[in-house]
CSV table of C-alpha atoms and ligand atoms in Angstrom, one decimal:
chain,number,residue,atom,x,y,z
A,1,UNK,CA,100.9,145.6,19.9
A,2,UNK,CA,101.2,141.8,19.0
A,3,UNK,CA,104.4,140.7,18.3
A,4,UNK,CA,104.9,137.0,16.2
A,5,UNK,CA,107.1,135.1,18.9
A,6,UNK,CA,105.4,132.3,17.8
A,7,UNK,CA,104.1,130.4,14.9
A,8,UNK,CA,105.7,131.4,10.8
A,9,UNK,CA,105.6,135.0,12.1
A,10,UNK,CA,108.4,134.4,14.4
A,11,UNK,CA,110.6,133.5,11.5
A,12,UNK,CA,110.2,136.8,10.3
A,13,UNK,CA,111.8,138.2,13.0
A,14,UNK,CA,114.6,136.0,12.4
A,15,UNK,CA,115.2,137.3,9.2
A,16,UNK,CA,115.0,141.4,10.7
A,17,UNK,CA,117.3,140.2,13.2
A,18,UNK,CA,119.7,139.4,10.6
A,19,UNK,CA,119.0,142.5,8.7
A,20,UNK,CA,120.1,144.6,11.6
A,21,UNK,CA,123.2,142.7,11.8
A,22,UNK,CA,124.1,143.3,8.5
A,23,UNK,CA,123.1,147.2,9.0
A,24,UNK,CA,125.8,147.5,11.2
A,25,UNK,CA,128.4,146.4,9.1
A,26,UNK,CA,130.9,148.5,7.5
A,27,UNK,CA,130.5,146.0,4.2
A,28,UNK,CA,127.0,146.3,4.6
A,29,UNK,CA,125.1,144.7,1.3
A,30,UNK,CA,122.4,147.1,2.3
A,31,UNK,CA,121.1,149.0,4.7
A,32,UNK,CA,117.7,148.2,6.9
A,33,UNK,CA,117.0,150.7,9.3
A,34,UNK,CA,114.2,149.6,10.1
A,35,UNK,CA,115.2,145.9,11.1
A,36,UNK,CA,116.4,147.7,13.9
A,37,UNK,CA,113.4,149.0,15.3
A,38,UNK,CA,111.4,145.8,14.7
A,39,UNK,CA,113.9,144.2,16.5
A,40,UNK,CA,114.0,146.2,19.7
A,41,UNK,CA,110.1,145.4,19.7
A,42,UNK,CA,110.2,142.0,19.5
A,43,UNK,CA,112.9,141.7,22.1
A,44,UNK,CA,110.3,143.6,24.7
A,45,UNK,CA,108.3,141.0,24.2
A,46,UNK,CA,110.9,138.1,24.1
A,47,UNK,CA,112.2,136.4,21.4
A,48,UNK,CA,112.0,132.1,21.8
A,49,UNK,CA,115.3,130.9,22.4
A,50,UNK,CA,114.5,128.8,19.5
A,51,UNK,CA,114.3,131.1,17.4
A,52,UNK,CA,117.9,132.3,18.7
A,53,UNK,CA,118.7,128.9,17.3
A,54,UNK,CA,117.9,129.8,13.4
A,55,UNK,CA,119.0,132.7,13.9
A,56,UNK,CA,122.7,132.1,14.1
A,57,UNK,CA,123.8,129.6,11.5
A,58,UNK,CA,121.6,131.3,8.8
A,59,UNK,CA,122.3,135.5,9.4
A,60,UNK,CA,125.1,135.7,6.9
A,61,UNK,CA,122.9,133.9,5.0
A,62,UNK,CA,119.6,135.7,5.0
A,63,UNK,CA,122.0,139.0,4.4
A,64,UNK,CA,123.1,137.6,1.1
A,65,UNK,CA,119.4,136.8,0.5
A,66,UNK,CA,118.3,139.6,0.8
A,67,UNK,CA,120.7,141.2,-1.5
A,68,UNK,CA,120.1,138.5,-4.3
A,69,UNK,CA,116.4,139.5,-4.5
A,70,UNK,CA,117.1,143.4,-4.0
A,71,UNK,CA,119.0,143.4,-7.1
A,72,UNK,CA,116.4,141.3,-8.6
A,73,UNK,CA,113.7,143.3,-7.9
A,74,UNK,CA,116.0,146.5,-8.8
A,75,UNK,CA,116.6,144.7,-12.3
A,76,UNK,CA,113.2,143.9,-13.1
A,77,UNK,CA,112.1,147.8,-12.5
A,78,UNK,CA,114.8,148.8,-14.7
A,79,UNK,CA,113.5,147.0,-17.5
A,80,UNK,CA,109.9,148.4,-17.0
A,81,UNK,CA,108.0,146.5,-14.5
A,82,UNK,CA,106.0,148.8,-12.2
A,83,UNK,CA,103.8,146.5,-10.3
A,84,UNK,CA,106.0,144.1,-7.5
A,85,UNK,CA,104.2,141.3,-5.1
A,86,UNK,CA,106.3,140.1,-2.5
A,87,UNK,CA,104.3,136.7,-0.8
A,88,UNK,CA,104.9,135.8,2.8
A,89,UNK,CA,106.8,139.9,3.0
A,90,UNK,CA,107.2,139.2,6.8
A,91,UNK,CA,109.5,142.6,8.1
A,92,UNK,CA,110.9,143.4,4.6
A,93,UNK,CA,111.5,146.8,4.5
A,94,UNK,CA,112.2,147.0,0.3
A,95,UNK,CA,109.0,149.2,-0.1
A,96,UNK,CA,110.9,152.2,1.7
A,97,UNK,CA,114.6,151.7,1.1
A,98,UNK,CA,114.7,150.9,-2.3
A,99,UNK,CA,114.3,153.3,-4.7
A,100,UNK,CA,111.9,152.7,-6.8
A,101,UNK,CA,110.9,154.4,-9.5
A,102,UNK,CA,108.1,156.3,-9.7
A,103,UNK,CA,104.7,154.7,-10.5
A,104,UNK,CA,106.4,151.6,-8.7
A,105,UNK,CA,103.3,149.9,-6.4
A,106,UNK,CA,104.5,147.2,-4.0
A,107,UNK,CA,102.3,144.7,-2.6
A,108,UNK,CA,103.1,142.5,0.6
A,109,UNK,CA,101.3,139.7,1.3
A,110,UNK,CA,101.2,138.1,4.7
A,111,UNK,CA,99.5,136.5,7.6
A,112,UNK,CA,97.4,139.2,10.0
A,113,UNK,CA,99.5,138.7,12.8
A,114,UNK,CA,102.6,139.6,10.9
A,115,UNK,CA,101.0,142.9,10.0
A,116,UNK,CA,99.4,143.7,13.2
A,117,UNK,CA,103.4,143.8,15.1
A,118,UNK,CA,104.9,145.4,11.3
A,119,UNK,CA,102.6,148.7,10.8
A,120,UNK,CA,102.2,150.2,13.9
A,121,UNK,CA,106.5,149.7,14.5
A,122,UNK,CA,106.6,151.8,11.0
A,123,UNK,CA,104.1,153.7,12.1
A,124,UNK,CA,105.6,155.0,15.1
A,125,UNK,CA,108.8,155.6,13.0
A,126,UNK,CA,107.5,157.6,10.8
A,127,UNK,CA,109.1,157.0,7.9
A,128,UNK,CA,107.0,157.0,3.9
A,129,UNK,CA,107.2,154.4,1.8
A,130,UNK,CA,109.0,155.2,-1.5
A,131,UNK,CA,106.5,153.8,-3.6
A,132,UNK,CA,102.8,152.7,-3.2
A,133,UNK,CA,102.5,150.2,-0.9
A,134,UNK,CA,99.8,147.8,-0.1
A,135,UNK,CA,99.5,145.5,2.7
A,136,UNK,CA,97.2,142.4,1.9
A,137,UNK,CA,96.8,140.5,5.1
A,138,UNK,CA,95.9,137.0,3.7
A,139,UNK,CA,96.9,133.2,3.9
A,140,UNK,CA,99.2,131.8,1.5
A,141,UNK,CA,97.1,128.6,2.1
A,142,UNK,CA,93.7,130.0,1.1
A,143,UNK,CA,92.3,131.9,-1.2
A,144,UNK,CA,95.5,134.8,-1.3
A,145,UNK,CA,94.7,135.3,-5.3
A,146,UNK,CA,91.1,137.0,-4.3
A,147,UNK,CA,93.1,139.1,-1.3
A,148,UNK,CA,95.3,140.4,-3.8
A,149,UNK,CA,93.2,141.5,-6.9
A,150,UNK,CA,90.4,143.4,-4.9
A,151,UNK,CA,93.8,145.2,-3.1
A,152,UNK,CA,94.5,146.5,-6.3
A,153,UNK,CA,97.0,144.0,-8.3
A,154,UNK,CA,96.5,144.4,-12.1
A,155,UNK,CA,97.3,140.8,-13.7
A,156,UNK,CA,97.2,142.8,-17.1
A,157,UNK,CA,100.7,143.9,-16.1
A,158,UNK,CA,103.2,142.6,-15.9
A,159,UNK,CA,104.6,141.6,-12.3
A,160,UNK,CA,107.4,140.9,-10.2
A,161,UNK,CA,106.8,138.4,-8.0
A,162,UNK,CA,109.3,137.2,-4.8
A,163,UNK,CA,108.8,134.5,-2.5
A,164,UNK,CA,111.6,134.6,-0.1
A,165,UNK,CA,112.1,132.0,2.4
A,166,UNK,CA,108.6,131.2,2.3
A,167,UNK,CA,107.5,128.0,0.7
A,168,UNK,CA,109.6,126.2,2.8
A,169,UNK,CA,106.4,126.5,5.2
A,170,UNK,CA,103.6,125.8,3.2
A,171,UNK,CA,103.0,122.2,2.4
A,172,UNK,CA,103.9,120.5,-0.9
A,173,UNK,CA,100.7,121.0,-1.9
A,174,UNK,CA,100.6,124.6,-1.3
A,175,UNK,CA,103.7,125.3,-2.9
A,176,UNK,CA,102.2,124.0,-6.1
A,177,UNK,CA,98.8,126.2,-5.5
A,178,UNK,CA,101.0,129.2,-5.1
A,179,UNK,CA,102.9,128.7,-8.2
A,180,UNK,CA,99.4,127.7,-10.3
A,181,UNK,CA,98.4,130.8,-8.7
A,182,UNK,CA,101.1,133.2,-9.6
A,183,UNK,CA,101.4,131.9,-12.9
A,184,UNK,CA,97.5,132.7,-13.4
A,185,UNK,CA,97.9,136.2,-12.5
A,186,UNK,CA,100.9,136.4,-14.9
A,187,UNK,CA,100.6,138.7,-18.0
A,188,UNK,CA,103.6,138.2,-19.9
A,189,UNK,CA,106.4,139.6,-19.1
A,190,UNK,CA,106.3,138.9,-15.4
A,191,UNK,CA,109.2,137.8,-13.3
A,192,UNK,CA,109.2,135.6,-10.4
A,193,UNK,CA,112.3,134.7,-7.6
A,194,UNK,CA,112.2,132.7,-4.7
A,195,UNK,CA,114.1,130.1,-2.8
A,196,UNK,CA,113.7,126.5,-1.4
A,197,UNK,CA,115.4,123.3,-0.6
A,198,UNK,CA,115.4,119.5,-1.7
A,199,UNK,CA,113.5,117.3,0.8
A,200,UNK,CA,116.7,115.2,1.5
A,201,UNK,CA,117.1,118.7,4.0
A,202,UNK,CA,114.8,116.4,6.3
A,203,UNK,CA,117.1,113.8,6.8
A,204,UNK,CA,120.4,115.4,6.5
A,205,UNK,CA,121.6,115.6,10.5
A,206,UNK,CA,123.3,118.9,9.6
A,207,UNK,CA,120.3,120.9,9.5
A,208,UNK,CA,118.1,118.7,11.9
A,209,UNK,CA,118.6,120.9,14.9
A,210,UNK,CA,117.6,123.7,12.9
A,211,UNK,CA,114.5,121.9,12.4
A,212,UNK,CA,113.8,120.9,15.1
A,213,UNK,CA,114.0,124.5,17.1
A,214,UNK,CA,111.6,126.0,14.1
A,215,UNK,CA,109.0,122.7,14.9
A,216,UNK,CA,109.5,124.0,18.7
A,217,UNK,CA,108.4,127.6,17.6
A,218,UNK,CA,105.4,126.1,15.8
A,219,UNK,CA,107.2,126.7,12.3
A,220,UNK,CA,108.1,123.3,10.7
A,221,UNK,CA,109.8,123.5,7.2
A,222,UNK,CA,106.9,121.4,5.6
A,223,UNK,CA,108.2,120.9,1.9
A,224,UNK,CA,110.6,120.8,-0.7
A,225,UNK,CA,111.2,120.7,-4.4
A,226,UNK,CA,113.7,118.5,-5.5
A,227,UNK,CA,113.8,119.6,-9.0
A,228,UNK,CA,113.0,123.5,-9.4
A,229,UNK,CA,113.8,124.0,-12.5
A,230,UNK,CA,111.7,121.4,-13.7
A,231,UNK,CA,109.1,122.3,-11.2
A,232,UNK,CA,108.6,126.2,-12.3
A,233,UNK,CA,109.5,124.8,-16.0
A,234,UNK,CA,105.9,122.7,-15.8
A,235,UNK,CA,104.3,126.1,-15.7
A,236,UNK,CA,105.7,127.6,-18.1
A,237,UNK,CA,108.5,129.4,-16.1
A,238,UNK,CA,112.1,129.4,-18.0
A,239,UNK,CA,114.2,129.8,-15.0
A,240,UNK,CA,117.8,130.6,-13.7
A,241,UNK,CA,118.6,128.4,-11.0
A,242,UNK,CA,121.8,129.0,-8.4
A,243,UNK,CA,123.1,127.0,-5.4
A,244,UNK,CA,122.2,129.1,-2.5
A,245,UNK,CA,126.1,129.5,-1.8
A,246,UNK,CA,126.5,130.9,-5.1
A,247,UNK,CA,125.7,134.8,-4.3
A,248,UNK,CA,128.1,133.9,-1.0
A,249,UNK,CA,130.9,134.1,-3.3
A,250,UNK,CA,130.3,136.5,-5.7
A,251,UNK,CA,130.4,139.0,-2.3
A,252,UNK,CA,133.3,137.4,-1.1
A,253,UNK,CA,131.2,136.7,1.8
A,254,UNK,CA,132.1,132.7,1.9
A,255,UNK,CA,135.6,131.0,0.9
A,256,UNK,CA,136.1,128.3,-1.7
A,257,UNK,CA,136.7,125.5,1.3
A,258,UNK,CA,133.8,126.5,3.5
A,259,UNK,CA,131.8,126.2,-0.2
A,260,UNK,CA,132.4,123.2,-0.8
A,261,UNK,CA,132.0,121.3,2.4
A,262,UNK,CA,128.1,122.8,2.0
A,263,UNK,CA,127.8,121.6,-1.4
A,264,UNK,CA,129.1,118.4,-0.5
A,265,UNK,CA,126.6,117.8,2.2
A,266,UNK,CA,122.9,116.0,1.1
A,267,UNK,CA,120.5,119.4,1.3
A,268,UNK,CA,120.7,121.4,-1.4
A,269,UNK,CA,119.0,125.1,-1.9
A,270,UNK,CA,118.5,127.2,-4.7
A,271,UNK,CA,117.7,130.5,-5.4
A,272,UNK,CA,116.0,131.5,-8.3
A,273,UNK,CA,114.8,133.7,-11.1
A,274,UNK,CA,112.4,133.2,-13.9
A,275,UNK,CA,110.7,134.5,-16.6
A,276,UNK,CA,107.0,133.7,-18.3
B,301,SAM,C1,111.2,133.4,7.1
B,301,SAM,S1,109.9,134.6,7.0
B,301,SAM,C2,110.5,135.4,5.5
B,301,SAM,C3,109.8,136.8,5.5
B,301,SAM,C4,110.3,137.6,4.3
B,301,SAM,N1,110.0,137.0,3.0
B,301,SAM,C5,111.7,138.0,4.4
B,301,SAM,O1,112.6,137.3,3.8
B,301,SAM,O2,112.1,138.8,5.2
B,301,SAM,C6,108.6,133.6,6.4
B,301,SAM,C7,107.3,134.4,6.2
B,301,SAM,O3,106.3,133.6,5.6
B,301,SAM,C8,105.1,133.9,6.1
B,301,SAM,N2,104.2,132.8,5.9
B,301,SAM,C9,104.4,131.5,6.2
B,301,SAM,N3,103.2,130.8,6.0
B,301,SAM,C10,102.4,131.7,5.5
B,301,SAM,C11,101.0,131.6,5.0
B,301,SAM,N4,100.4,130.4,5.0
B,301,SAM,N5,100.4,132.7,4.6
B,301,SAM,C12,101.0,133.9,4.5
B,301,SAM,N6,102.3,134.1,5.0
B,301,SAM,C13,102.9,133.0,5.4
B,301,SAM,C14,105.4,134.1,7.6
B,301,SAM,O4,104.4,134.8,8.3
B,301,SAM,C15,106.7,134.9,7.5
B,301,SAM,O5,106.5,136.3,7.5
């Protein structure tokens, strides 16, 4: 089995490693079973120290993430979308432990090397899926729109898209290919939710040793939107936009003081959600 150490794939296991963390907790905002086992894999194989590095400032972090865009995801099923593409997926779990209804097909999109360490750790768990899943092992960078229609994905429905953590490491000009693409395979009706950060995150020496461990792993943060309302409104997204603290505190998982010395500082993230 191949495990990501290195490279975007790594980052994933950053993220399960914060999963499992949050697991464990008694105010758990969900529960990831299966972080756990990807975990314990990746650790045979050793995990960069670098990666160690992310991992500590961000966990409480990606927990809250995670929760944002399962109640997202949750939301958009309850108002009738049945067809879900999550791009870049990495180790997220969401196909089996959220529950879906049924009909539900979920789509994750990755790199090869993310899938080849992922299916055979679920495999060996043995757990189902509690919807249709579909792995598409493709590059966000090329020509992902072609993986992802002959795996199935109808764009005469509706769909719910999520890009978590993610464009972050494409290029600017990816980013904007993956939005033009998304929005072409759009029927109305669709939903789309991601994240990313202002470029002045490249200069602000807060988050520079961040950086600077994920260039050491071969994952440097490559891009940034300044605007992202404006930039998902120029394809016809209408969008909600919140300060990446935001969901901190509405789970009582970051106080008022600690908030504001973040928002005070030059980088600024957002998550979002919009509608076409
Ligand atoms: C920080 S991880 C986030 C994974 C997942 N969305 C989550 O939140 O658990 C970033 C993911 O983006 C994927 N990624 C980065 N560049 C990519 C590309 N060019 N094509 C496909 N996936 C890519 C990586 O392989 C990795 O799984």
């Amino acid at each position: 089995m191949r495990t990501p150490t290195a490279g975007v794939g790594a980052t994933a296991v950053v993220v399960a490693a914060a999963r499992a963390e949050e697991s464990r907790r008694p105010d758990r905002l969900f529960h990831d079973p299966l972080a756990e086992r990807f975990l314990t894999e990746a650790r045979k194989h050793s995990t960069p120290e670098a990666v160690e590095v992310v991992r500590h400032p961000m966990e409480h972090y990606f927990a809250i993430r995670t929760r944002y865009f399962d109640d997202y995801l949750l939301r958009a099923c309850a108002e009738g979308c049945r067809q879900i593409a999550v791009l870049g997926a990495g180790l997220d779990t969401r196909a089996f432990r959220l529950e879906w209804p049924p009909g539900t097909r979920v789509f994750e999109a990755d790199l090869p090397e993310v899938f080849a360490f992922k299916e055979p750790v679920i495999g060996a768990a043995g757990v189902e899926a509690a919807c249709d899943r579909v792995v598409v092992a493709t590059d966000l960078a090329a020509d992902w729109e072609t993986a992802l229609l002959r795996a199935g994905l109808d764009p005469g429905l509706p769909t719910a898209w999520l890009i978590e953590g993610v464009l972050c490491y494409l290029p600017d000009k990816a980013d904007d290919e993956v939005l033009a693409g998304v929005t072409r395979l759009s029927a109305p009706g669709s939903r789309l939710a991601g994240e990313h950060v202002s470029h002045r995150v490249f200069t602000d020496p807060v988050a520079r040793p961040m950086l600077d461990a994920l260039e050491s792993v071969g994952a440097p943060w490559l891009s940034g939107v300044d605007d992202i309302g404006g930039w998902l409104g120029a394809s016809g997204w209408a969008s909600e936009v919140v300060d990446l603290t935001d969901p901190a505190v509405h789970h009582g998982r970051i106080n008022p003081v600690d908030r504001e010395r973040i928002t005070a500082g030059p980088t600024r993230g957002w998550m979002f959600q919009a509608r076409k």
